[in-house]
XYZ file of C-alpha atoms in Angstrom:
342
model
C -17.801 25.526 -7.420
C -14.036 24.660 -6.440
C -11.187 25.871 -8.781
C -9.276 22.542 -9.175
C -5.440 23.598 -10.393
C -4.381 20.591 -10.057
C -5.778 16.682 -10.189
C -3.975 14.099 -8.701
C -5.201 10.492 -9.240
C -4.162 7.287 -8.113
C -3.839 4.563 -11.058
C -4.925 1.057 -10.092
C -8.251 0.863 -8.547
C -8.943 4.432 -8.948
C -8.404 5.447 -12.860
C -8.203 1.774 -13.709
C -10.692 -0.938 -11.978
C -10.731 -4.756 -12.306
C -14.351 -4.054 -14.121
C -14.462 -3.120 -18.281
C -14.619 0.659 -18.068
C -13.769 1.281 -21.574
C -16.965 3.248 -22.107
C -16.593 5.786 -19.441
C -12.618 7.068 -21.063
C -14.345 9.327 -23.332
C -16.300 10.980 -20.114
C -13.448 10.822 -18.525
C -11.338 12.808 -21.264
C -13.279 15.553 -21.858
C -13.973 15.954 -17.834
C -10.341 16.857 -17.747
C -10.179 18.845 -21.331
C -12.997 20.646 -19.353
C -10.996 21.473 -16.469
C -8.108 22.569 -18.030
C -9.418 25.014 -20.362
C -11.779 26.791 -17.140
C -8.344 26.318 -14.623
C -5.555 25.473 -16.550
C -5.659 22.463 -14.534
C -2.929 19.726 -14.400
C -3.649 16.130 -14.400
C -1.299 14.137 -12.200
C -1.307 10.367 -12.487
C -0.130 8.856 -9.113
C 0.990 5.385 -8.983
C 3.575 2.716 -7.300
C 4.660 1.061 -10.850
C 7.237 1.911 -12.456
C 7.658 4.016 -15.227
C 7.850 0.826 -17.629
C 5.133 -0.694 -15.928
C 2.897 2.276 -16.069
C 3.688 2.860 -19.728
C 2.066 -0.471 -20.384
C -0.497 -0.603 -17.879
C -1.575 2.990 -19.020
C -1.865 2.174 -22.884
C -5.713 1.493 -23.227
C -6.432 5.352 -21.886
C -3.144 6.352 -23.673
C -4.853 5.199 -27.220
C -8.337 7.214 -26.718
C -6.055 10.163 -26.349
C -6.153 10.640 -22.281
C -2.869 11.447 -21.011
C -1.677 13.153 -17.963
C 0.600 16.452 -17.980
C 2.877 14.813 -14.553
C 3.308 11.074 -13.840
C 4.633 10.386 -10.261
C 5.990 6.901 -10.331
C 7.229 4.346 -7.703
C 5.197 6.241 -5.344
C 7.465 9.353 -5.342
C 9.257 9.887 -8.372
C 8.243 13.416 -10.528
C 8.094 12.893 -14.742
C 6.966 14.799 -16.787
C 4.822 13.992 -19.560
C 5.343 15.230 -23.261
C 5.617 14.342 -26.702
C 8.959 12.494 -26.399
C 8.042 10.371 -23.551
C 8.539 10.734 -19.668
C 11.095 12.952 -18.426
C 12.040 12.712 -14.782
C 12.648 16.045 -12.922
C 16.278 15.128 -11.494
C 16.376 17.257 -8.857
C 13.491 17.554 -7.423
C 13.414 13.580 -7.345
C 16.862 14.208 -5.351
C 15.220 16.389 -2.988
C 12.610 14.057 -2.777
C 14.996 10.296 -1.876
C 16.729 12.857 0.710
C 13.765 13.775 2.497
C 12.124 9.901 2.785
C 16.126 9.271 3.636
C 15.570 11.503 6.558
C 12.575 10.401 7.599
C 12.542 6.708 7.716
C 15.457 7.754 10.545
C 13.519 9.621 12.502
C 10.544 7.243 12.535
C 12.773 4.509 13.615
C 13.786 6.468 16.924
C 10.682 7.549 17.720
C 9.079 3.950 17.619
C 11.666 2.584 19.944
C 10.948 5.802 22.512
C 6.954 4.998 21.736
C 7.601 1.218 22.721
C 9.553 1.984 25.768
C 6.880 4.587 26.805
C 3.759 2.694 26.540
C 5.319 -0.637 27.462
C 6.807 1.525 30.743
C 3.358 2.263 31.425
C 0.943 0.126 31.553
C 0.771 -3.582 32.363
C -1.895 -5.563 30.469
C -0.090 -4.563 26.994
C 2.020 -7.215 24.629
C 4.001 -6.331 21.473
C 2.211 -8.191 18.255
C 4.709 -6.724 15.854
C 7.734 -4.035 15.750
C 9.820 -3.354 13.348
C 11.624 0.003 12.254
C 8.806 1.523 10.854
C 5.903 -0.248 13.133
C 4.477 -1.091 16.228
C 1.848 -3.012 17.047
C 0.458 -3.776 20.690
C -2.758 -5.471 21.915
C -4.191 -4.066 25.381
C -6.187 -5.926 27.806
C -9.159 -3.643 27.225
C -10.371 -1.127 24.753
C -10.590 1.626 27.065
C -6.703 1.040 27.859
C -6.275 1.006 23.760
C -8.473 4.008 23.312
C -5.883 6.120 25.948
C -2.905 4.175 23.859
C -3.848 5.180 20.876
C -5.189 9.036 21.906
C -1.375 9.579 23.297
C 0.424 8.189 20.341
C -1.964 10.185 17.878
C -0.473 13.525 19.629
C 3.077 11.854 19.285
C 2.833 10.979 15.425
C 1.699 14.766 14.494
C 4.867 15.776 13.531
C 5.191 12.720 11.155
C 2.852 13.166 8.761
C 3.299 10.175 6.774
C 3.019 7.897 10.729
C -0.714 7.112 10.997
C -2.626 5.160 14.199
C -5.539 2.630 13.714
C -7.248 1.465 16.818
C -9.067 -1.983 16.257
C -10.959 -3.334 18.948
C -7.990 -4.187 21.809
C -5.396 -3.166 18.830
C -3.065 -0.271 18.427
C -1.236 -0.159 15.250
C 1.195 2.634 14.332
C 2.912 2.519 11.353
C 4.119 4.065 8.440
C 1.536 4.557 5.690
C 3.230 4.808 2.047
C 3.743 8.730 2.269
C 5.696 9.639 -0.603
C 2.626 10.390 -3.109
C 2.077 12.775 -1.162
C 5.171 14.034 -0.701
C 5.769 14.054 -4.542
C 2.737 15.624 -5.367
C 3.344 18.477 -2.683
C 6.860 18.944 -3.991
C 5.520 19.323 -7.430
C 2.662 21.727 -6.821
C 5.397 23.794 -4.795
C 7.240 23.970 -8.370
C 4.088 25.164 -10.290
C 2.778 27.702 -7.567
C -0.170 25.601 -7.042
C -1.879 25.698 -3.543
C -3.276 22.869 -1.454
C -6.928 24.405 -1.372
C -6.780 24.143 -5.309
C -5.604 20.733 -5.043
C -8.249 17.835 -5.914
C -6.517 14.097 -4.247
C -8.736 11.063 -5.523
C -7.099 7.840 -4.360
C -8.435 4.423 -2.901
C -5.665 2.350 -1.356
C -3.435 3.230 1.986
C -0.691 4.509 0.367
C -2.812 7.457 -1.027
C -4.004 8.668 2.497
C -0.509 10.632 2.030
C -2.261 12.511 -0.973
C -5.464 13.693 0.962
C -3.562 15.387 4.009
C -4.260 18.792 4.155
C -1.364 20.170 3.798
C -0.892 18.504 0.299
C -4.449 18.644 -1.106
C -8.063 20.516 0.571
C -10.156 18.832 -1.905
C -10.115 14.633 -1.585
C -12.686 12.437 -2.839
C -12.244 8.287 -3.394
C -14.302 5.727 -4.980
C -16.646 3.143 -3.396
C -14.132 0.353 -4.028
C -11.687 1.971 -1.320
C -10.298 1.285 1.807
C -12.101 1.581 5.392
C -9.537 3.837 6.670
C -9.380 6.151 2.600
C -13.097 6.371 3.449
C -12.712 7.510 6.948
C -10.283 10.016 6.004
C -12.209 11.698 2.910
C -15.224 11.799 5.495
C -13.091 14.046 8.337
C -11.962 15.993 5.350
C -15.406 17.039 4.045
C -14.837 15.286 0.386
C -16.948 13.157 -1.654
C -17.222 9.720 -1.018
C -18.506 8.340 -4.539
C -21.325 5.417 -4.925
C -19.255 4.364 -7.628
C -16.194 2.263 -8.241
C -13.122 3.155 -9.730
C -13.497 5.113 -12.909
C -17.313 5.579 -12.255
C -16.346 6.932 -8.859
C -13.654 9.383 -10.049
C -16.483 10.675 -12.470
C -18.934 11.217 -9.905
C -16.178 13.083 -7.604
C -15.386 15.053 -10.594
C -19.159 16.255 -10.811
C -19.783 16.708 -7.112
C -16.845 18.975 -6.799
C -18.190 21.296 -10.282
C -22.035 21.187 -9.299
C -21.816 21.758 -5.565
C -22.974 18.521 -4.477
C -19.952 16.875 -2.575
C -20.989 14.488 0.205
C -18.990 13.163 3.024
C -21.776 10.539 3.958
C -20.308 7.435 4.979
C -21.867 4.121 3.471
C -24.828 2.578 4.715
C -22.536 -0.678 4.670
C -19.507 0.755 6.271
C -17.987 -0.200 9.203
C -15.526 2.125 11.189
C -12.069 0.421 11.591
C -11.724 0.925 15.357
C -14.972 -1.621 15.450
C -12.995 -4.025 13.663
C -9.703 -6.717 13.452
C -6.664 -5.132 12.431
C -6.675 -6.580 8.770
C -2.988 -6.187 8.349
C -2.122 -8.559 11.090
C -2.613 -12.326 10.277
C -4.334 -14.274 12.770
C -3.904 -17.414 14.173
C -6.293 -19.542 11.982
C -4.716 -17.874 8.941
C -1.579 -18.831 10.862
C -2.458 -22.081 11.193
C -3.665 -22.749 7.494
C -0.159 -21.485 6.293
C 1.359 -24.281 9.044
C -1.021 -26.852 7.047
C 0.210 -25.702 3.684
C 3.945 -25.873 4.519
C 3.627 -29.637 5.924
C 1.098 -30.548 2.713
C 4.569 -29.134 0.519
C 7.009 -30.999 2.543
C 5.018 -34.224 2.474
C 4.805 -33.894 -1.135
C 8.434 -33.561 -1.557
C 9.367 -36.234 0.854
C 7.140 -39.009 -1.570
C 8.536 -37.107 -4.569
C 11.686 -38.247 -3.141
C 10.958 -41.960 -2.200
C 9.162 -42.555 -5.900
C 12.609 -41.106 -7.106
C 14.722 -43.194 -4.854
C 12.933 -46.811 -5.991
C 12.910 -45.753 -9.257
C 16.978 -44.553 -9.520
C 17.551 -48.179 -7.311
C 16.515 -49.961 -10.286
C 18.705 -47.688 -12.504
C 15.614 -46.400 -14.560
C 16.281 -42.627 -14.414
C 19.833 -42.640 -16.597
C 23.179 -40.438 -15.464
C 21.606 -38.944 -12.160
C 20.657 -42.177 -10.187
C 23.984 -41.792 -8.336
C 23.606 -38.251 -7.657
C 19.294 -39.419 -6.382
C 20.678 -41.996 -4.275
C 23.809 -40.029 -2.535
C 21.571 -38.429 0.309
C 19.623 -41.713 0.696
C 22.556 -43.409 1.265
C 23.967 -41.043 3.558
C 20.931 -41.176 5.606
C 21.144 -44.691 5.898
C 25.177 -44.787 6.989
C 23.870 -42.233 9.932
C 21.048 -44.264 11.243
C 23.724 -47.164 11.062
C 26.173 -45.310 13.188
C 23.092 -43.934 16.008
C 21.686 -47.805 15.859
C 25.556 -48.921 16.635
C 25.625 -46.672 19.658
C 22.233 -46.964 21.050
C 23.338 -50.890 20.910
């Protein structure tokens, strides 16, 4: 049985699903009530709202009495929770916006020496996407992106928060949302709390941050997660629930207190490298978008000829001058490039 000190959940999709899990709060409440009269465990909500947003989306488990003791907020910021409200923890949220400061400078160097390296190195590679805190290259094989992507893992070790995905011909390195965990290490550094007693239950990208181990030993996610959330609770040895959202974080709950956790991947699941890069848009996405923007500029053009007849006839009152100005404009220009092509 693992002594849990501290929970740290993820809010939407984790805690709170799209599906009416209303019945499963009172579970869920005395799960916790359970764990913190064994451990003294604290519950740490972990979301990207903000604290006003939270507040709100929180009230349904906030009526049946479910509240956490920490609420990290915006993805990094530390409040505590009591009976007066929220009260942010000003300096260690300092500490915190200096160290992502820091970071996001150092990832922007390294992903210009990256480019230069791999680019310097091999010839069937082309750059899909970089920016300051991504690159993204397509090889000419998937052996040549397999050695891409086994070099640049070794690279990104020291940044924790800089991830690789290989899909298919596809290397993408970028920066996954790394401030939960970042937060949630900060705070259990304040409260003497350990990663191995540290229980990280998240769905989405931007709680991969919570399950390295440095920050938590004991991960777990629910079956509505991300390929890449699931791959990482499997290499960690945590439990991989059958169940979504709240139903899921139950199950992890009881797989961690009876023994039973299971890193099984499911039957359905297939690994990301096998796969498109989901994050990049493709080019019959790209092309529907193309569509979309001439469908809205056709519209506007007839809105603007129905408005033109009608403010000729003086129908629309006051602001048939003002409909008619750039009509009338464009007709004085084609006047003028007629008179010179004649």
């Amino acid at each position: 049985m693992a002594v849990i000190r501290m929970l740290a959940t993820d809010l939407d999709g984790t805690l709170i699903g799209s599906a009416n899990e209303f019945p499963l709060y009172n579970d869920f409440r005395e799960k916790v009530q359970v764990l913190r009269h064994n451990y003294g465990t604290i519950w740490v909500a972990c979301t990207g709202r903000s604290l006003s947003s939270f507040n709100e989306f929180f009230s349904p488990m906030r009526m049946m009495g479910i509240m956490p003791d920490f609420v990290i907020v915006n993805h990094a910021y530390i409040y505590s929770v009591g009976n007066f409200g929220c009260l942010p923890h000003l300096l260690w949220n300092l500490r915190i916006r200096y160290l992502i400061w820091a970071s996001q400078l150092y990832v922007r160097d390294a992903i210009d020496e990256w480019h230069e390296m791999i680019t310097g190195v091999s010839l069937g590679v082309s750059t899909i996407r970089r920016k300051s805190d991504r690159l993204c290259l397509r090889f000419d094989s998937e052996e040549s992106a397999t050695v891409a992507a086994n070099l640049l893992m070794e690279k990104v070790k020291p940044y924790r928060h800089l991830k690789v995905f290989r899909y298919l011909m596809e290397v993408d390195v970028r920066s996954v949302p790394f401030t939960k965990g970042l937060a949630v290490s900060e705070l259990a550094h304040h409260l003497d709390v350990s990663s191995s007693e540290i229980l990280a239950i998240g769905n989405g990208h931007n709680d991969i941050s919570m399950m390295d181990k440095n920050v938590a030993q004991l991960v777990g996610c629910p079956a509505n997660s991300e390929d890449e959330v699931i791959e990482t609770v499997h290499k960690a040895g945590g439990h991989i629930a059958k169940k979504r959202s709240l139903g899921g974080v139950l199950e992890i709950l009881d797989a961690y207190a009876d023994g039973t956790v299971c890193c099984d991947f499911p039957q359905e699941w297939v690994p990301p490298a096998k796969g498109h890069n989901p994050s990049i848009v493709r080019s019959g996405k790209k092309k529907k978008q193309k569509f979309n923007t001439i469908r809205v500029l056709l519209f506007l053009g007839v809105a603007y000829v129905v408005l033109v007849v009608f403010a000729n006839f003086r129908m629309i009152p006051y602001v048939s001058g003002i409909i008619m100005k750039p009509y009338k404009l464009f007709l004085a220009l084609l006047e003028k490039i007629m008179t010179l092509l004649w």
